[in-house]
Short mmCIF file of C-alpha atoms and ligand atoms in Angstrom, two decimals:
data_model
loop_
_atom_site.label_atom_id
_atom_site.label_comp_id
_atom_site.label_asym_id
_atom_site.label_seq_id
_atom_site.Cartn_x
_atom_site.Cartn_y
_atom_site.Cartn_z
CA MET A 22 70.23 32.53 -18.42
CA PRO A 23 72.46 35.37 -19.77
CA LYS A 24 75.27 32.83 -20.06
CA LYS A 25 73.14 30.45 -22.15
CA ILE A 26 71.93 33.33 -24.35
CA HIS A 27 75.52 34.49 -24.74
CA LEU A 28 76.79 31.04 -25.72
CA ILE A 29 73.99 30.42 -28.26
CA ALA A 30 74.03 33.95 -29.74
CA GLY A 31 77.87 34.07 -29.90
CA MET A 32 78.09 30.70 -31.68
CA LEU A 33 75.17 31.59 -34.01
CA ALA A 34 76.74 34.93 -34.99
CA THR A 35 80.11 33.29 -35.64
CA LEU A 36 78.60 30.43 -37.64
CA THR A 37 76.49 32.86 -39.66
CA ILE A 38 79.53 34.89 -40.71
CA ALA A 39 81.49 31.68 -41.45
CA THR A 40 78.56 30.54 -43.66
CA PHE A 41 78.48 33.89 -45.49
CA PHE A 42 82.27 33.69 -45.98
CA LEU A 43 82.43 30.09 -47.25
CA SER A 44 79.34 30.31 -49.47
CA THR A 45 80.62 33.57 -50.99
CA LEU A 46 84.09 32.14 -51.62
CA GLY A 47 82.63 28.86 -53.01
CA THR A 48 80.23 30.53 -55.44
CA GLU A 49 82.73 33.19 -56.55
CA LEU A 50 85.31 30.54 -57.32
CA PHE A 51 83.14 27.74 -58.70
CA GLY A 52 79.64 29.10 -59.27
CA THR A 53 77.83 30.88 -62.10
CA TYR A 54 76.63 34.53 -61.96
CA GLU A 55 73.18 33.12 -61.12
CA THR A 56 74.42 31.17 -58.10
CA VAL A 57 76.44 34.21 -56.92
CA ALA A 58 73.27 36.32 -57.14
CA ILE A 59 71.24 33.67 -55.20
CA VAL A 60 73.85 33.56 -52.41
CA LYS A 61 73.98 37.38 -52.25
CA ALA A 62 70.17 37.49 -51.85
CA TRP A 63 70.25 34.85 -49.08
CA ILE A 64 72.98 36.73 -47.21
CA VAL A 65 70.75 39.85 -47.10
CA MET A 66 67.54 37.95 -46.31
CA PRO A 67 67.35 35.94 -44.04
CA GLY A 68 71.13 36.18 -43.35
CA LEU A 69 71.31 39.69 -41.93
CA LEU A 70 68.04 39.13 -40.09
CA ILE A 71 69.80 36.33 -38.16
CA LEU A 72 73.21 38.01 -37.83
CA VAL A 73 72.24 41.45 -36.50
CA PRO A 74 70.15 40.28 -33.51
CA ALA A 75 72.69 37.52 -32.77
CA ILE A 76 75.58 40.07 -32.56
CA ALA A 77 73.47 42.46 -30.49
CA ALA A 78 72.45 39.66 -28.08
CA THR A 79 76.06 38.42 -27.80
CA GLY A 80 77.39 41.91 -26.99
CA GLY A 81 74.52 42.75 -24.64
CA SER A 82 74.66 39.50 -22.66
CA GLY A 83 78.48 39.63 -22.58
CA MET A 84 78.51 43.18 -21.20
CA PHE A 85 75.83 42.22 -18.65
CA MET A 86 77.82 39.20 -17.40
CA SER A 87 81.10 41.15 -17.27
CA LYS A 88 79.70 43.77 -14.82
CA SER A 89 80.73 41.62 -11.89
CA LEU A 90 83.96 40.34 -13.48
CA GLN A 91 87.47 41.69 -13.84
CA GLY A 92 90.57 40.37 -15.45
CA ARG A 93 92.72 40.22 -18.58
CA LEU A 94 90.40 37.92 -20.57
CA VAL A 95 87.20 39.89 -19.99
CA GLU A 96 89.00 43.17 -20.76
CA ALA A 97 90.39 41.74 -24.00
CA LYS A 98 86.92 40.55 -25.03
CA LYS A 99 85.43 43.96 -24.20
CA LYS A 100 88.09 45.72 -26.36
CA ARG A 101 87.41 43.42 -29.36
CA MET A 102 83.62 43.88 -29.33
CA PRO A 103 83.49 47.48 -30.74
CA PHE A 104 85.67 46.35 -33.69
CA ILE A 105 83.44 43.32 -34.29
CA ALA A 106 80.30 45.50 -34.19
CA ALA A 107 81.76 48.33 -36.33
CA ASN A 108 83.14 45.92 -38.94
CA GLY A 109 79.73 44.27 -39.14
CA LEU A 110 77.53 47.34 -39.11
CA LEU A 111 79.68 49.84 -41.06
CA ILE A 112 81.40 47.58 -43.57
CA MET A 113 79.88 44.10 -43.94
CA ILE A 114 76.20 45.05 -43.98
CA PRO A 115 76.56 47.90 -46.53
CA CYS A 116 78.79 45.62 -48.65
CA ALA A 117 76.20 42.81 -48.51
CA ILE A 118 73.41 45.17 -49.56
CA VAL A 119 75.19 46.75 -52.54
CA LEU A 120 76.64 43.43 -53.68
CA ASN A 121 73.15 41.93 -53.67
CA ARG A 122 71.79 44.83 -55.74
CA TRP A 123 74.59 44.64 -58.27
CA ALA A 124 74.42 40.84 -58.51
CA ALA A 125 70.62 40.96 -59.04
CA ALA A 126 71.18 43.46 -61.85
CA GLY A 127 73.93 41.32 -63.37
CA THR A 128 76.58 44.01 -62.81
CA PHE A 129 79.80 42.07 -62.17
CA ASP A 130 82.37 44.80 -62.88
CA THR A 131 85.61 45.83 -61.19
CA THR A 132 83.78 47.75 -58.47
CA PHE A 133 81.77 44.62 -57.62
CA TYR A 134 84.96 42.58 -57.11
CA VAL A 135 86.71 45.36 -55.12
CA VAL A 136 83.74 45.55 -52.74
CA GLN A 137 83.55 41.73 -52.68
CA ALA A 138 87.25 41.52 -51.74
CA LEU A 139 86.72 44.12 -48.96
CA GLU A 140 83.71 42.16 -47.61
CA LEU A 141 85.75 38.92 -47.53
CA LEU A 142 88.72 40.63 -45.88
CA VAL A 143 86.62 42.24 -43.13
CA GLY A 144 84.71 38.94 -42.73
CA ALA A 145 88.01 37.15 -42.10
CA VAL A 146 89.06 39.81 -39.58
CA ASN A 147 85.71 39.46 -37.75
CA LEU A 148 85.90 35.66 -37.73
CA THR A 149 89.38 35.91 -36.16
CA LEU A 150 88.21 38.37 -33.49
CA MET A 151 85.11 36.26 -32.77
CA GLY A 152 87.22 33.12 -32.59
CA MET A 153 89.44 34.83 -30.02
CA ASN A 154 86.35 35.82 -28.03
CA ILE A 155 85.09 32.22 -28.11
CA ARG A 156 88.49 30.94 -26.95
CA ASP A 157 88.72 33.48 -24.07
CA GLY A 158 85.06 32.93 -23.16
CA MET A 159 85.55 29.21 -22.92
CA LYS A 160 88.68 29.71 -20.82
CA MET A 161 86.66 31.92 -18.48
CA SER A 162 83.78 29.47 -18.20
CA GLY A 163 86.19 26.63 -17.60
CA ARG A 164 85.38 24.68 -20.77
CA PHE A 165 89.02 24.98 -21.84
CA ARG A 166 91.28 23.71 -19.11
CA ALA A 167 95.07 23.68 -19.37
CA SER A 168 96.02 20.16 -20.37
CA LYS A 169 97.73 18.13 -17.67
CA GLN A 170 101.52 17.87 -17.85
CA ILE A 171 102.61 14.28 -17.80
CA ALA A 172 105.87 13.85 -15.91
CA PRO A 173 108.56 12.09 -17.98
C1 LIG B 223 81.11 38.10 -30.86
C2 LIG B 223 81.59 38.24 -29.65
C3 LIG B 223 81.63 37.14 -28.63
C4 LIG B 223 81.61 35.79 -28.76
C5 LIG B 223 81.56 34.99 -30.03
C6 LIG B 223 81.63 35.22 -27.41
C7 LIG B 223 81.58 33.88 -27.13
C8 LIG B 223 81.65 33.32 -25.83
C9 LIG B 223 81.60 31.92 -25.50
C10 LIG B 223 81.49 30.83 -26.52
C11 LIG B 223 81.65 31.81 -24.17
C12 LIG B 223 81.62 30.53 -23.35
C13 LIG B 223 80.24 30.30 -22.77
C14 LIG B 223 80.09 28.98 -22.05
O1 LIG B 223 81.03 28.21 -22.00
O2 LIG B 223 78.99 28.73 -21.56
C15 LIG B 223 81.71 33.14 -23.62
C16 LIG B 223 81.78 33.42 -22.27
C17 LIG B 223 81.84 34.70 -21.73
N1 LIG B 223 81.80 35.88 -22.46
FE1 LIG B 223 81.74 36.08 -24.46
N2 LIG B 223 81.67 36.27 -26.49
C18 LIG B 223 81.67 37.45 -27.22
C19 LIG B 223 81.69 38.72 -26.68
C20 LIG B 223 81.77 39.02 -25.34
C21 LIG B 223 81.79 40.34 -24.79
C22 LIG B 223 81.77 41.65 -25.57
C23 LIG B 223 81.82 40.22 -23.45
C24 LIG B 223 81.91 41.36 -22.45
C25 LIG B 223 82.97 41.64 -21.90
C26 LIG B 223 81.83 38.80 -23.11
C27 LIG B 223 81.82 38.28 -21.86
C28 LIG B 223 81.80 36.94 -21.55
C29 LIG B 223 81.87 36.39 -20.23
C30 LIG B 223 81.88 37.23 -18.94
C31 LIG B 223 81.87 35.00 -20.35
C32 LIG B 223 82.08 33.95 -19.23
C33 LIG B 223 80.99 33.70 -18.33
C34 LIG B 223 81.40 32.75 -17.27
O3 LIG B 223 81.43 31.57 -17.46
O4 LIG B 223 81.76 33.25 -16.20
N3 LIG B 223 81.77 38.11 -24.31
N4 LIG B 223 81.72 34.06 -24.66
#
């Protein structure tokens, strides 16, 4: 059961951040101020309502499963998790909240774009760390096997 929860929550959290990232980039590059404001509002609600429990469930179930495990992959995953959580809680969530407020008020000034750039940068870092955790998790669960060498 914890393994199933971990798989679903980990994939959901990663897909949620990927959706935030791509919809932000898409609307900032090609959308109007109105579409940017709509995306910002969706990221806060229901976006954060999905992301925060998904990250908590991923970390909690991962730590629970790792109690009885040792090894390089599990240690690497454990080390990445505080960065993933801190980036999310201390940078991405506050950025999402203030960007939503400013976009709703129509304030698209330099500060907005500096905070937007920071949110995208930290989002990319988190996606990379989460991708590495997915890769190592799938190696541990045996979903990724080393491909067979074919003799010449
Ligand atoms: C956002 C962070 C994380 C993501 C996206 C993630 C994702 C995954 C995925 C996709 C799997 C494969 C599951 C399967 O094939 O059924 C997995 C397995 C696993 N993860 Fe994570 N994980 C994360 C964090 C953690 C943390 C912090 C730990 C704790 C050390 C952890 C421990 C494990 C363990 C022990 C397994 C393998 C279980 C087994 O098959 O023996 N994960 N993870």
